[in-house]
Coordinates of C-alpha atoms and ligand atoms in Angstrom, one line a residue:
M9 CA 4.2 -176.6 -23.4
P10 CA 3.9 -180.4 -23.7
T11 CA 2.5 -181.7 -26.9
S12 CA 0.6 -184.7 -26.0
S13 CA -0.6 -187.4 -28.4
N14 CA -4.2 -186.7 -27.6
Q15 CA -4.0 -183.4 -29.5
L16 CA -2.8 -185.2 -32.6
P17 CA -4.8 -187.5 -35.0
I18 CA -3.3 -190.5 -33.3
A19 CA -6.1 -191.5 -30.8
A20 CA -8.7 -192.4 -33.5
A21 CA -6.2 -194.4 -35.4
L22 CA -5.2 -196.2 -32.3
A23 CA -8.7 -197.4 -31.8
T24 CA -8.5 -199.4 -35.0
A25 CA -5.1 -201.1 -34.2
R26 CA -4.8 -204.8 -33.7
D27 CA -1.6 -205.0 -31.7
T28 CA -0.7 -201.5 -30.4
R29 CA -2.5 -200.3 -27.4
T30 CA -0.7 -197.1 -26.5
V31 CA 1.2 -194.4 -28.4
L32 CA 2.7 -191.8 -26.1
C33 CA 4.1 -188.8 -28.1
E34 CA 5.0 -185.8 -26.0
R35 CA 7.9 -183.9 -24.6
A36 CA 9.9 -185.7 -21.9
A37 CA 8.0 -188.9 -22.7
L38 CA 11.0 -191.0 -21.6
A39 CA 10.2 -190.1 -18.0
A40 CA 7.0 -192.0 -18.5
V41 CA 8.6 -195.2 -19.8
D42 CA 8.1 -197.2 -16.6
R43 CA 4.4 -196.3 -16.4
V44 CA 3.8 -197.3 -20.0
F45 CA 5.8 -200.5 -19.5
A46 CA 3.9 -201.4 -16.3
E47 CA 0.5 -200.8 -18.0
Q48 CA 1.4 -203.4 -20.6
F49 CA 3.7 -205.8 -18.9
G50 CA 3.2 -205.5 -15.2
D51 CA 6.3 -206.2 -13.1
R52 CA 8.2 -208.1 -15.8
A53 CA 11.9 -207.3 -16.3
A54 CA 13.0 -205.1 -19.2
R55 CA 15.8 -205.4 -21.7
I56 CA 16.9 -202.7 -24.1
V57 CA 17.8 -203.5 -27.8
A58 CA 19.7 -200.6 -29.4
D59 CA 22.8 -199.6 -31.3
A60 CA 25.6 -197.5 -29.8
R61 CA 24.0 -194.3 -31.2
T62 CA 20.5 -194.9 -30.2
F63 CA 21.6 -196.1 -26.8
A64 CA 23.3 -192.8 -26.3
A65 CA 20.3 -190.8 -27.7
A66 CA 17.6 -192.5 -25.5
G67 CA 18.6 -196.0 -24.3
E68 CA 20.7 -194.8 -21.3
A69 CA 17.9 -192.5 -20.1
V70 CA 15.3 -195.4 -20.5
V71 CA 17.5 -197.6 -18.4
A72 CA 17.9 -194.9 -15.7
H73 CA 14.2 -194.2 -15.6
L74 CA 13.3 -197.9 -15.3
R75 CA 15.9 -198.5 -12.6
R76 CA 14.8 -195.5 -10.6
A77 CA 11.3 -196.9 -10.7
G78 CA 12.7 -200.1 -9.2
R79 CA 12.3 -202.3 -12.3
A80 CA 14.8 -205.1 -13.1
V81 CA 16.6 -204.2 -16.2
H82 CA 18.8 -206.8 -17.8
E83 CA 22.1 -206.2 -19.7
P84 CA 21.2 -204.4 -23.0
V85 CA 21.7 -206.0 -26.4
L86 CA 23.8 -203.4 -28.2
F87 CA 24.7 -203.4 -31.9
P88 CA 27.9 -201.5 -32.8
A89 CA 27.5 -198.0 -34.4
A90 CA 29.6 -199.0 -37.3
P91 CA 29.4 -200.5 -39.9
V92 CA 25.8 -199.3 -40.6
L93 CA 23.4 -201.8 -39.2
H94 CA 21.1 -203.4 -41.8
A95 CA 17.9 -205.3 -41.2
G96 CA 19.5 -208.7 -42.2
F97 CA 18.1 -212.0 -41.1
Q98 CA 21.3 -213.0 -39.4
H99 CA 20.8 -210.2 -36.9
V100 CA 17.3 -211.4 -36.2
Q101 CA 18.7 -214.9 -35.4
T102 CA 21.4 -213.3 -33.1
L103 CA 18.8 -211.2 -31.4
E104 CA 16.4 -214.1 -31.0
T105 CA 19.2 -216.2 -29.3
E106 CA 20.3 -213.3 -27.1
L107 CA 16.8 -212.3 -26.0
G108 CA 15.9 -216.0 -25.4
R109 CA 18.4 -216.2 -22.6
T110 CA 16.1 -214.3 -20.3
D111 CA 12.3 -213.8 -20.1
A112 CA 12.6 -210.0 -20.0
I113 CA 10.3 -207.9 -22.2
P114 CA 12.4 -206.2 -25.0
I115 CA 12.4 -202.5 -25.5
A116 CA 13.6 -201.5 -29.0
V117 CA 15.3 -198.1 -28.7
G118 CA 16.0 -196.9 -32.2
A119 CA 14.4 -196.2 -35.6
G120 CA 13.6 -198.5 -38.6
T121 CA 16.3 -201.1 -38.4
I122 CA 16.3 -201.7 -34.7
N123 CA 12.5 -201.8 -34.7
D124 CA 12.3 -204.3 -37.5
L125 CA 14.9 -206.6 -36.1
T126 CA 13.3 -206.6 -32.7
K127 CA 9.8 -206.9 -34.1
L128 CA 10.6 -210.2 -35.9
A129 CA 12.9 -211.6 -33.2
T130 CA 10.3 -211.1 -30.4
H131 CA 7.6 -212.5 -32.6
R132 CA 9.7 -215.7 -33.1
L133 CA 10.1 -215.8 -29.3
G134 CA 6.3 -215.3 -28.8
R135 CA 6.9 -212.2 -26.8
P136 CA 5.5 -208.6 -27.1
Y137 CA 7.7 -205.6 -27.0
L138 CA 7.8 -201.8 -26.5
A139 CA 9.2 -199.5 -29.1
V140 CA 11.0 -196.2 -28.1
A141 CA 11.4 -194.0 -31.2
T142 CA 14.6 -192.1 -31.6
A143 CA 13.8 -190.4 -34.9
A144 CA 10.7 -189.4 -36.9
S145 CA 12.4 -191.1 -39.9
M146 CA 9.8 -193.5 -41.3
D147 CA 6.3 -194.8 -40.9
G148 CA 7.1 -198.3 -39.7
Y149 CA 7.0 -198.0 -35.9
A150 CA 3.4 -199.0 -35.6
A151 CA 3.2 -201.2 -38.7
S152 CA 2.8 -204.9 -38.5
G153 CA 5.4 -206.9 -40.5
A154 CA 9.1 -206.5 -40.5
A155 CA 11.1 -205.6 -43.6
I156 CA 14.1 -207.9 -43.4
T157 CA 16.7 -209.0 -46.0
R158 CA 17.1 -212.8 -46.3
D159 CA 19.3 -214.4 -49.0
G160 CA 19.8 -211.1 -50.7
V161 CA 16.0 -210.4 -51.0
K162 CA 14.2 -207.8 -48.9
Q163 CA 10.9 -209.2 -47.8
T164 CA 8.2 -208.4 -45.3
F165 CA 7.9 -211.1 -42.6
P166 CA 4.4 -211.1 -41.0
C167 CA 4.6 -210.3 -37.3
P168 CA 2.7 -208.1 -34.9
A169 CA 3.4 -204.4 -34.3
P170 CA 4.8 -203.3 -30.9
R171 CA 2.4 -203.3 -28.0
A172 CA 3.2 -199.7 -27.2
V173 CA 5.2 -196.9 -28.8
L174 CA 6.9 -194.1 -26.9
A175 CA 8.1 -191.0 -28.7
D176 CA 9.9 -188.3 -26.7
L177 CA 9.7 -185.1 -28.8
D178 CA 12.9 -183.8 -27.3
V179 CA 14.7 -186.9 -28.5
L180 CA 13.1 -186.8 -32.0
A181 CA 13.8 -183.0 -32.4
A182 CA 17.5 -183.7 -31.5
A183 CA 17.9 -186.5 -34.1
P184 CA 20.2 -185.9 -37.1
P185 CA 18.3 -183.6 -39.5
D186 CA 18.6 -186.0 -42.4
L187 CA 16.6 -188.6 -40.4
T188 CA 13.8 -186.1 -39.8
A189 CA 13.9 -185.0 -43.5
S190 CA 13.7 -188.7 -44.5
G191 CA 10.6 -189.1 -42.4
Y192 CA 9.1 -186.1 -44.2
G193 CA 9.9 -187.7 -47.6
D194 CA 8.2 -190.9 -46.5
L195 CA 5.1 -189.0 -45.4
A196 CA 5.0 -186.9 -48.6
G197 CA 4.9 -190.2 -50.5
K198 CA 1.4 -190.8 -49.1
I199 CA 0.1 -188.3 -51.7
T200 CA 1.0 -190.4 -54.7
A201 CA 0.2 -193.6 -52.7
G202 CA -3.3 -192.3 -52.2
A203 CA -3.6 -191.4 -56.0
D204 CA -2.6 -195.0 -56.8
W205 CA -5.2 -196.4 -54.4
L206 CA -7.8 -194.2 -56.2
I207 CA -6.9 -195.9 -59.5
A208 CA -7.0 -199.4 -58.0
D209 CA -10.3 -198.7 -56.3
A210 CA -11.9 -197.3 -59.5
L211 CA -10.8 -200.3 -61.5
G212 CA -12.3 -202.6 -58.9
L213 CA -8.9 -204.1 -58.0
E214 CA -8.5 -202.9 -54.4
P215 CA -11.4 -201.1 -52.8
I216 CA -10.7 -198.1 -50.6
D217 CA -11.6 -198.5 -47.0
S218 CA -13.0 -195.1 -46.3
A219 CA -12.2 -195.0 -42.5
I220 CA -8.5 -195.9 -43.3
W221 CA -8.4 -193.5 -46.1
A222 CA -9.6 -190.7 -43.9
M223 CA -7.1 -191.5 -41.2
V224 CA -4.1 -191.1 -43.5
Q225 CA -5.3 -188.7 -46.2
I226 CA -7.5 -186.1 -44.4
P227 CA -4.8 -184.7 -42.1
L228 CA -2.0 -185.2 -44.6
R229 CA -1.7 -181.9 -46.4
E230 CA -1.8 -179.9 -43.1
L231 CA 0.8 -182.2 -41.6
L232 CA 3.1 -181.6 -44.7
A233 CA 2.4 -177.8 -44.8
H234 CA 5.3 -176.3 -42.8
P235 CA 8.5 -178.2 -43.4
E236 CA 10.6 -175.1 -42.5
R237 CA 9.5 -175.5 -38.9
L238 CA 10.8 -179.0 -38.8
V239 CA 14.2 -177.8 -40.0
A240 CA 14.1 -175.2 -37.2
G241 CA 13.8 -178.1 -34.7
D242 CA 10.4 -177.0 -33.5
P243 CA 9.1 -179.9 -31.3
A244 CA 5.5 -179.2 -32.2
A245 CA 6.4 -179.6 -35.9
V246 CA 8.2 -182.8 -35.2
A247 CA 5.1 -183.9 -33.3
R248 CA 3.0 -183.3 -36.4
L249 CA 5.4 -185.3 -38.6
F250 CA 5.5 -188.1 -36.1
A251 CA 1.7 -188.1 -35.8
G252 CA 1.4 -188.5 -39.6
L253 CA 3.9 -191.3 -39.7
I254 CA 2.5 -193.2 -36.7
T255 CA -1.0 -192.9 -38.0
T256 CA 0.0 -194.3 -41.3
G257 CA 1.7 -197.2 -39.5
L258 CA -1.5 -197.8 -37.5
A259 CA -3.5 -197.7 -40.8
M260 CA -1.3 -200.5 -42.2
Q261 CA -1.7 -202.4 -38.9
A262 CA -5.5 -202.1 -39.2
T263 CA -5.7 -203.2 -42.9
G264 CA -2.9 -205.8 -42.7
S265 CA -1.5 -204.2 -45.9
S266 CA 0.8 -201.4 -46.8
R267 CA -1.6 -200.1 -49.4
P268 CA -2.6 -197.1 -47.3
A269 CA 1.0 -196.0 -47.2
S270 CA 2.8 -197.2 -50.2
G271 CA 2.3 -197.0 -54.0
S272 CA 4.4 -196.5 -57.1
E273 CA 6.8 -194.1 -55.3
H274 CA 7.7 -196.9 -52.9
Q275 CA 8.2 -199.3 -55.9
F276 CA 10.8 -196.9 -57.2
S277 CA 12.4 -196.7 -53.7
H278 CA 12.4 -200.5 -53.3
L279 CA 13.9 -201.0 -56.7
W280 CA 16.7 -198.5 -56.0
E281 CA 17.3 -200.2 -52.6
M282 CA 17.6 -203.6 -54.2
R283 CA 20.1 -202.1 -56.6
G284 CA 22.1 -200.8 -53.7
L285 CA 21.7 -197.1 -54.7
A286 CA 24.3 -194.9 -53.0
H287 CA 25.9 -191.5 -53.5
G288 CA 29.4 -190.5 -52.5
G289 CA 29.8 -193.9 -50.7
Q290 CA 26.7 -193.1 -48.6
E291 CA 23.6 -195.2 -48.6
I292 CA 20.4 -193.3 -49.4
S293 CA 17.7 -193.2 -46.7
H294 CA 14.3 -194.7 -47.4
G295 CA 12.5 -191.3 -47.2
F296 CA 15.0 -189.6 -49.6
K297 CA 14.3 -192.4 -52.2
V298 CA 10.6 -192.1 -51.6
G299 CA 10.7 -188.3 -52.1
I300 CA 12.4 -188.7 -55.5
G301 CA 10.1 -191.5 -56.3
S302 CA 7.1 -189.2 -55.5
L303 CA 8.5 -186.6 -57.9
A304 CA 9.0 -189.3 -60.5
V305 CA 5.4 -190.5 -60.2
T306 CA 4.0 -187.0 -60.0
G307 CA 5.6 -186.2 -63.4
L308 CA 4.1 -189.3 -64.9
Y309 CA 0.7 -188.4 -63.4
E310 CA 0.9 -184.9 -64.9
S311 CA 1.5 -186.4 -68.3
L312 CA -1.2 -189.0 -67.9
L313 CA -3.8 -186.4 -66.8
R314 CA -3.2 -184.6 -70.1
T315 CA -3.8 -187.8 -72.1
P316 CA -7.4 -188.5 -73.3
L317 CA -7.6 -192.0 -71.8
A318 CA -11.4 -192.0 -72.4
D319 CA -10.4 -192.5 -76.1
V320 CA -8.0 -195.4 -75.8
D321 CA -8.1 -197.9 -78.7
V322 CA -9.0 -201.0 -76.7
A323 CA -8.7 -203.4 -79.7
A324 CA -5.3 -202.1 -80.8
I325 CA -3.9 -202.2 -77.3
C326 CA -5.2 -205.7 -76.6
A327 CA -3.9 -207.0 -79.9
A328 CA -0.4 -205.9 -79.0
W329 CA -0.6 -206.9 -75.3
P330 CA 2.2 -209.4 -74.3
S331 CA 1.3 -212.8 -73.1
I332 CA 2.3 -213.9 -69.6
A333 CA 5.2 -215.8 -71.1
E334 CA 6.5 -212.7 -72.9
A335 CA 6.0 -210.6 -69.7
E336 CA 8.0 -213.3 -67.8
R337 CA 10.9 -213.1 -70.3
V338 CA 11.1 -209.3 -69.9
V339 CA 11.3 -209.8 -66.1
R340 CA 14.1 -212.4 -66.4
R341 CA 16.1 -210.0 -68.7
E342 CA 15.7 -207.2 -66.2
F343 CA 16.9 -209.0 -63.0
A344 CA 20.2 -210.8 -63.1
N345 CA 20.0 -212.1 -59.5
P346 CA 18.0 -215.4 -59.8
A347 CA 16.3 -214.9 -56.4
L348 CA 15.1 -211.4 -57.3
A349 CA 14.0 -212.7 -60.8
E350 CA 11.9 -215.5 -59.2
R351 CA 10.2 -213.1 -56.9
A352 CA 9.5 -210.5 -59.6
V353 CA 8.1 -213.2 -61.9
A354 CA 5.7 -214.3 -59.1
E355 CA 4.7 -210.6 -58.6
V356 CA 4.1 -210.0 -62.3
R357 CA 2.2 -213.3 -62.7
A358 CA -0.1 -212.1 -59.9
K359 CA -1.2 -209.0 -61.8
H360 CA -0.5 -209.4 -65.5
P361 CA -4.0 -209.5 -67.2
T362 CA -4.8 -211.7 -70.2
S363 CA -5.7 -209.6 -73.3
E364 CA -9.4 -210.5 -72.6
Q365 CA -9.1 -209.2 -69.0
L366 CA -7.3 -206.1 -70.2
A367 CA -10.1 -205.4 -72.7
V368 CA -12.7 -205.4 -69.9
R369 CA -10.5 -203.2 -67.8
L370 CA -9.9 -200.7 -70.6
R371 CA -13.6 -200.4 -71.5
L372 CA -14.3 -199.7 -67.8
L373 CA -11.5 -197.1 -67.8
R374 CA -12.9 -195.3 -70.9
N375 CA -16.2 -194.8 -69.0
L376 CA -14.8 -193.7 -65.6
W377 CA -11.7 -191.7 -66.8
P378 CA -13.3 -188.3 -66.7
D379 CA -14.4 -188.7 -63.1
L380 CA -11.2 -190.5 -62.0
R381 CA -9.1 -187.8 -63.7
T382 CA -10.8 -185.1 -61.6
R383 CA -10.3 -187.1 -58.4
L384 CA -6.6 -187.7 -59.2
R385 CA -6.1 -183.9 -59.9
D386 CA -7.7 -183.2 -56.5
Q387 CA -5.5 -185.7 -54.7
L388 CA -2.1 -184.9 -56.2
L389 CA 0.1 -181.9 -55.4
P390 CA 1.5 -180.0 -58.4
A391 CA 5.1 -181.1 -58.9
T392 CA 6.4 -177.6 -58.3
E393 CA 4.7 -177.6 -54.9
L394 CA 5.8 -181.1 -54.0
Q395 CA 9.4 -180.1 -54.9
R396 CA 9.2 -176.9 -52.9
L397 CA 8.0 -178.8 -49.8
L398 CA 10.6 -181.6 -50.1
A399 CA 13.4 -179.1 -50.6
A400 CA 12.3 -177.0 -47.6
A401 CA 12.3 -180.1 -45.5
G402 CA 15.9 -180.9 -46.5
C403 CA 15.1 -183.7 -48.9
P404 CA 17.0 -184.0 -52.2
T405 CA 14.9 -183.2 -55.3
D406 CA 17.6 -183.7 -58.0
P407 CA 17.8 -187.5 -58.8
A408 CA 21.6 -187.0 -59.2
A409 CA 21.8 -186.1 -55.5
I410 CA 20.8 -189.7 -54.6
G411 CA 23.2 -191.2 -57.2
L412 CA 20.7 -191.7 -60.0
T413 CA 21.7 -191.0 -63.6
D414 CA 19.0 -190.0 -66.1
A415 CA 19.4 -193.5 -67.7
D416 CA 18.8 -195.2 -64.3
L417 CA 15.8 -193.1 -63.6
R418 CA 14.3 -193.6 -67.0
R419 CA 14.7 -197.3 -66.9
S420 CA 13.2 -197.4 -63.4
Y421 CA 9.8 -196.2 -64.8
A422 CA 9.6 -199.5 -66.7
T423 CA 11.1 -201.8 -64.0
A424 CA 9.6 -200.5 -60.8
R425 CA 6.2 -202.0 -61.4
L426 CA 7.7 -205.5 -61.9
I427 CA 8.8 -205.9 -58.3
R428 CA 5.4 -205.7 -56.6
R429 CA 2.0 -207.0 -57.5
R430 CA 0.4 -203.8 -56.2
Y431 CA -1.5 -202.0 -59.0
T432 CA -0.3 -198.4 -59.5
V433 CA -0.2 -195.6 -62.0
L434 CA 2.8 -197.4 -63.6
D435 CA 0.5 -200.4 -64.5
L436 CA -2.3 -198.0 -65.7
A437 CA 0.2 -196.3 -68.0
A438 CA 1.6 -199.6 -69.2
E439 CA -1.8 -201.0 -69.9
T440 CA -3.0 -198.0 -71.8
D441 CA 0.2 -198.1 -73.8
V442 CA 1.3 -194.5 -72.8
L443 CA 4.1 -195.5 -70.4
A444 CA 7.0 -195.3 -72.9
S445 CA 5.7 -192.2 -74.7
G446 CA 5.0 -190.5 -71.3
V447 CA 8.4 -191.2 -69.9
K448 CA 10.1 -190.1 -73.2
E449 CA 8.3 -186.7 -72.8
L450 CA 9.5 -186.4 -69.1
F451 CA 13.1 -186.6 -70.3
Q452 CA 13.0 -184.2 -73.2
A453 CA 15.5 -181.4 -73.1
D454 CA 12.9 -178.9 -71.9
G455 CA 10.8 -181.5 -70.2
Y456 CA 9.7 -182.3 -66.7
W457 CA 13.0 -183.5 -65.3
A458 CA 14.9 -180.6 -66.9
R459 CA 12.6 -178.2 -65.1
I460 CA 12.8 -180.1 -61.8
R461 CA 16.6 -180.2 -61.9
A462 CA 16.8 -176.5 -62.7
R463 CA 14.6 -175.7 -59.7
A464 CA 16.6 -178.0 -57.5
H465 CA 19.7 -176.1 -58.4
S466 CA 18.3 -172.6 -58.1
A467 CA 17.0 -173.6 -54.6
I468 CA 20.5 -174.7 -53.6
S469 CA 22.2 -171.5 -54.9
A470 CA 19.4 -169.1 -53.6
Ligands
LIG709 ZN1 7.9 -195.8 -46.6

């Protein structure tokens, strides 16, 4: 039975979108590519952008369907399968030159990297494009902005999302299992991202948009509920995962911010990505890093929720609070790469409060903590449950499985918040002076991480 996008929570999200007009997510959706293309672009010629793998997975079929419908299809722009394609700015320039040779509408056939490269290159050409998803591997298909590395620094370049997204469930279900698992890890990260938004909202730093919140958070637990069906390759399960990811992308598109999708778990992931985290010579996928990041953050939340923050000693904390100059010195010590250090300094400057501002914030927190704590408890999944779900989806849950030592992970709790100005639980813990003690507790011999690791191993040997 075809699973069509109108049975999924996509339609309402689409109504809020600024750039994307159509999302078609169903079985055999590739057969509809010419119809979707014609609705958006009339009789314009088409041109595929893909790599060798994604061209084989869906690109060839897209070309065949378009040609059969009588459409002009120009020579595809193909990146080689190896080495692994990165979203580097040099590829954007190559793509922009190549696509500029004709006036065809580009069709990005691929996942995160192909989509990001095409998104920015077509924007620079002033042209819209169509995205054909080849894996439910991340939430960026319908997001505006392209994550591109330039001069060694990954940054989000503002640019519109694709005009239309086509996702063929048979193609998604046949994608390498690690890609689907990675998409699950990225979606699971919306739990802690939501918790972080609750904190920023309560402290008056970034108000929650209730319609956007509902789009992402209301269906989330149900969409995460049956990871074993994903592993079995059930197209209906892949449809639910894709629906969660695309809806999150549309939420980012509607707000013009990644706040609905990304909190401290993504700060961990971005930090590890900057550091080139790898395991056994293999790069670690975004969703796998987000999954471990979510476990890291959930552990910190569990410690924080046991802490009586309504009793914090405002005067003592503010007396010891570092000045902006001291905070800047810490950042410069932490990042050896000068370009990264400059960016981190700018991010920290944007959010580091003066001790007077901190005093106001902490007095507010003392009043609202009992209520906020209840809402955070309701939002979060218990770590044991989060770990069970991630493992059942095929995501690693032992930090060592993504190449992290205990020392790396421990240090990441202090460093992750320095790379983005977004206010998260890491900032709350730092500003209430419980970050260092909370993290120490997580790494005790019988502490949180010891229990997570033991469960990760018993799951593998079971
Ligand atoms: Zn993500």
